[in-house]
Amino acid sequence: MPIPLQIGDIIETKKQHPCGSKSFTIMRTGMDFRMKCDGCQKEIWIERPKLEKRIKRITRDGENLQF
Ligand SMILES: [Zn+2]
């Protein structure tokens, strides 16, 4: 089942970005996702299956989302 990600969700990934941050904000959803690194503000395009494998935690409106 796909993870119900929405724009504005903050995700924590297993792998860190080169800048050291593990926190990203979802900017766009669809076949490919665009997310912004919360450390260096860089925007990244990523395919959904790849992204889903990397997600460790989702935060929405300040609360952890169960998935
Ligand atoms: Zn970064």
Coordinates of N, CA, C and O and ligand atoms in Angstrom, one line a residue:
M1 N 0.8 -1.2 0.0 CA 0.0 0.0 0.0 C 0.9 1.2 0.0 O 1.8 1.3 0.8
P2 N 0.6 2.2 -0.9 CA 1.4 3.4 -0.9 C 1.3 4.2 0.4 O 0.2 4.3 1.0
I3 N 2.3 4.8 0.8 CA 2.3 5.7 1.9 C 1.6 7.0 1.6 O 1.9 7.6 0.5
P4 N 0.6 7.4 2.4 CA -0.2 8.6 2.0 C 0.5 9.9 2.3 O 0.2 10.6 3.2
L5 N 1.4 10.2 1.4 CA 2.2 11.4 1.6 C 1.4 12.6 1.0 O 0.8 12.5 0.0
Q6 N 1.5 13.8 1.7 CA 0.9 15.0 1.3 C 1.9 16.1 1.2 O 2.9 16.1 1.9
I7 N 1.6 17.1 0.4 CA 2.5 18.3 0.4 C 2.5 18.9 1.7 O 1.5 19.0 2.4
G8 N 3.7 19.3 2.2 CA 3.9 19.9 3.5 C 4.3 18.9 4.5 O 4.7 19.3 5.6
D9 N 4.2 17.6 4.3 CA 4.7 16.6 5.2 C 6.2 16.7 5.4 O 6.9 17.0 4.4
I10 N 6.6 16.5 6.6 CA 8.0 16.5 6.9 C 8.5 15.0 7.1 O 7.9 14.3 7.9
I11 N 9.4 14.6 6.3 CA 9.8 13.2 6.4 C 11.3 13.1 7.0 O 12.1 14.0 6.7
E12 N 11.5 12.1 7.7 CA 12.8 11.8 8.2 C 13.3 10.5 7.4 O 12.5 9.6 7.3
T13 N 14.4 10.6 6.8 CA 14.9 9.5 6.0 C 16.0 8.7 6.8 O 16.6 9.2 7.7
K14 N 16.2 7.5 6.3 CA 17.2 6.6 6.9 C 18.6 7.1 6.5 O 19.5 7.0 7.3
K15 N 18.7 7.6 5.2 CA 20.0 8.0 4.7 C 20.0 9.5 4.8 O 19.0 10.2 4.5
Q16 N 21.1 10.1 5.2 CA 21.2 11.5 5.3 C 21.6 12.2 4.0 O 22.3 11.6 3.2
H17 N 21.2 13.4 3.8 CA 21.6 14.2 2.7 C 23.1 14.6 2.9 O 23.6 14.6 4.0
P18 N 23.8 14.8 1.8 CA 25.2 15.2 1.9 C 25.5 16.3 2.9 O 26.6 16.4 3.5
C19 N 24.5 17.2 3.1 CA 24.7 18.3 4.1 C 24.6 17.9 5.5 O 24.8 18.6 6.5
G20 N 24.1 16.6 5.8 CA 24.0 16.1 7.1 C 22.6 16.0 7.6 O 22.4 15.4 8.7
S21 N 21.7 16.6 6.9 CA 20.3 16.6 7.4 C 19.5 15.4 7.0 O 19.8 14.8 5.9
K22 N 18.6 14.9 7.8 CA 17.8 13.7 7.5 C 16.3 14.1 7.4 O 15.4 13.3 7.4
S23 N 16.1 15.4 7.4 CA 14.7 15.9 7.4 C 14.4 16.7 6.1 O 15.2 17.5 5.6
F24 N 13.3 16.3 5.4 CA 12.9 16.9 4.2 C 11.4 17.2 4.2 O 10.7 16.5 4.8
T25 N 11.1 18.3 3.4 CA 9.7 18.7 3.3 C 9.2 18.3 1.9 O 9.8 18.6 0.9
I26 N 8.0 17.7 1.9 CA 7.4 17.3 0.6 C 6.9 18.6 -0.1 O 6.1 19.3 0.5
M27 N 7.3 18.8 -1.3 CA 6.9 20.0 -2.1 C 5.9 19.6 -3.2 O 5.1 20.4 -3.6
R28 N 6.0 18.4 -3.7 CA 5.1 18.0 -4.8 C 5.0 16.5 -4.8 O 5.9 15.8 -4.6
T29 N 3.7 16.0 -5.0 CA 3.5 14.6 -5.0 C 3.1 14.1 -6.4 O 2.8 15.0 -7.3
G30 N 3.1 12.8 -6.7 CA 2.7 12.3 -8.0 C 3.6 11.1 -8.3 O 3.9 10.4 -7.4
M31 N 3.8 10.8 -9.5 CA 4.7 9.7 -9.9 C 6.1 10.0 -9.3 O 6.7 9.1 -8.8
D32 N 6.6 11.2 -9.5 CA 7.8 11.6 -8.9 C 7.5 12.6 -7.8 O 6.5 13.4 -7.9
F33 N 8.3 12.6 -6.8 CA 8.1 13.5 -5.7 C 9.2 14.6 -5.7 O 10.3 14.3 -6.1
R34 N 8.9 15.8 -5.3 CA 9.9 16.8 -5.1 C 9.9 17.1 -3.6 O 8.9 17.3 -3.0
M35 N 11.1 17.1 -3.1 CA 11.2 17.4 -1.6 C 12.4 18.3 -1.4 O 13.3 18.3 -2.2
K36 N 12.2 19.1 -0.4 CA 13.3 20.1 -0.1 C 14.0 19.7 1.2 O 13.4 19.3 2.2
C37 N 15.3 19.7 1.1 CA 16.1 19.4 2.3 C 16.0 20.5 3.3 O 16.1 21.7 3.0
D38 N 15.7 20.1 4.5 CA 15.5 21.1 5.6 C 16.8 21.7 6.1 O 16.8 22.6 6.8
G39 N 17.9 21.0 5.7 CA 19.2 21.5 6.1 C 19.7 22.5 5.2 O 20.0 23.7 5.6
C40 N 19.8 22.2 3.9 CA 20.5 23.1 2.9 C 19.5 23.7 2.0 O 19.9 24.5 1.1
Q41 N 18.2 23.4 2.1 CA 17.1 24.0 1.3 C 17.2 23.5 -0.2 O 16.5 24.1 -1.0
K42 N 18.0 22.6 -0.5 CA 18.1 22.1 -1.9 C 16.9 21.2 -2.2 O 16.4 20.5 -1.4
E43 N 16.4 21.4 -3.4 CA 15.2 20.6 -3.8 C 15.6 19.4 -4.7 O 16.5 19.5 -5.5
I44 N 15.0 18.3 -4.4 CA 15.4 17.0 -5.0 C 14.2 16.3 -5.6 O 13.1 16.3 -5.0
W45 N 14.3 15.8 -6.8 CA 13.3 14.9 -7.4 C 13.6 13.5 -7.1 O 14.8 13.1 -7.1
I46 N 12.6 12.7 -6.7 CA 12.8 11.3 -6.3 C 11.6 10.5 -6.7 O 10.5 11.0 -6.6
E47 N 11.8 9.3 -7.2 CA 10.7 8.4 -7.6 C 10.0 7.9 -6.3 O 10.7 7.6 -5.3
R48 N 8.7 7.7 -6.4 CA 8.0 7.3 -5.2 C 8.5 6.0 -4.5 O 8.7 6.0 -3.3
P49 N 8.8 4.9 -5.3 CA 9.3 3.7 -4.7 C 10.6 3.9 -3.9 O 10.8 3.3 -2.9
K50 N 11.4 4.7 -4.5 CA 12.7 5.0 -3.9 C 12.5 5.8 -2.6 O 13.1 5.5 -1.6
L51 N 11.6 6.7 -2.7 CA 11.4 7.6 -1.5 C 10.7 6.7 -0.4 O 11.2 6.8 0.8
E52 N 9.8 5.9 -0.7 CA 9.1 5.1 0.3 C 10.1 4.2 1.1 O 9.9 3.9 2.3
K53 N 11.1 3.7 0.4 CA 12.0 2.8 1.0 C 12.9 3.6 2.0 O 13.5 3.0 2.9
R54 N 13.1 4.9 1.8 CA 14.0 5.7 2.6 C 13.3 6.3 3.8 O 14.0 6.8 4.7
I55 N 12.0 6.3 3.8 CA 11.3 7.0 4.9 C 11.4 6.3 6.2 O 11.1 5.1 6.3
K56 N 11.7 7.0 7.3 CA 11.7 6.4 8.6 C 10.6 7.0 9.4 O 10.0 6.3 10.2
R57 N 10.2 8.2 9.2 CA 9.2 8.9 10.0 C 8.5 10.0 9.2 O 9.2 10.7 8.4
I58 N 7.2 10.2 9.4 CA 6.5 11.3 8.7 C 5.9 12.1 9.8 O 5.3 11.6 10.7
T59 N 6.1 13.4 9.7 CA 5.5 14.4 10.6 C 4.5 15.3 9.8 O 4.9 15.8 8.8
R60 N 3.3 15.3 10.3 CA 2.3 16.2 9.7 C 1.6 17.0 10.7 O 1.1 16.5 11.7
D61 N 1.6 18.3 10.5 CA 1.0 19.3 11.5 C 1.6 19.0 12.9 O 0.9 19.1 13.9
G62 N 2.9 18.7 12.9 CA 3.6 18.6 14.2 C 3.3 17.2 14.9 O 3.8 17.0 16.0
E63 N 2.6 16.3 14.2 CA 2.4 15.0 14.8 C 3.0 13.9 14.0 O 2.9 14.0 12.8
N64 N 3.5 12.9 14.6 CA 3.9 11.7 13.9 C 2.8 11.0 13.2 O 1.8 10.7 13.9
L65 N 3.0 10.6 12.0 CA 1.9 9.9 11.2 C 2.3 8.4 11.2 O 3.4 8.0 11.0
Q66 N 1.2 7.6 11.5 CA 1.4 6.2 11.5 C 1.2 5.7 10.0 O 0.3 6.2 9.4
F67 N 2.0 4.8 9.6 CA 1.8 4.3 8.2 C 2.3 2.9 8.2 O 2.9 2.4 9.1
Ligands
ZN1 ZN 20.8 19.1 2.5

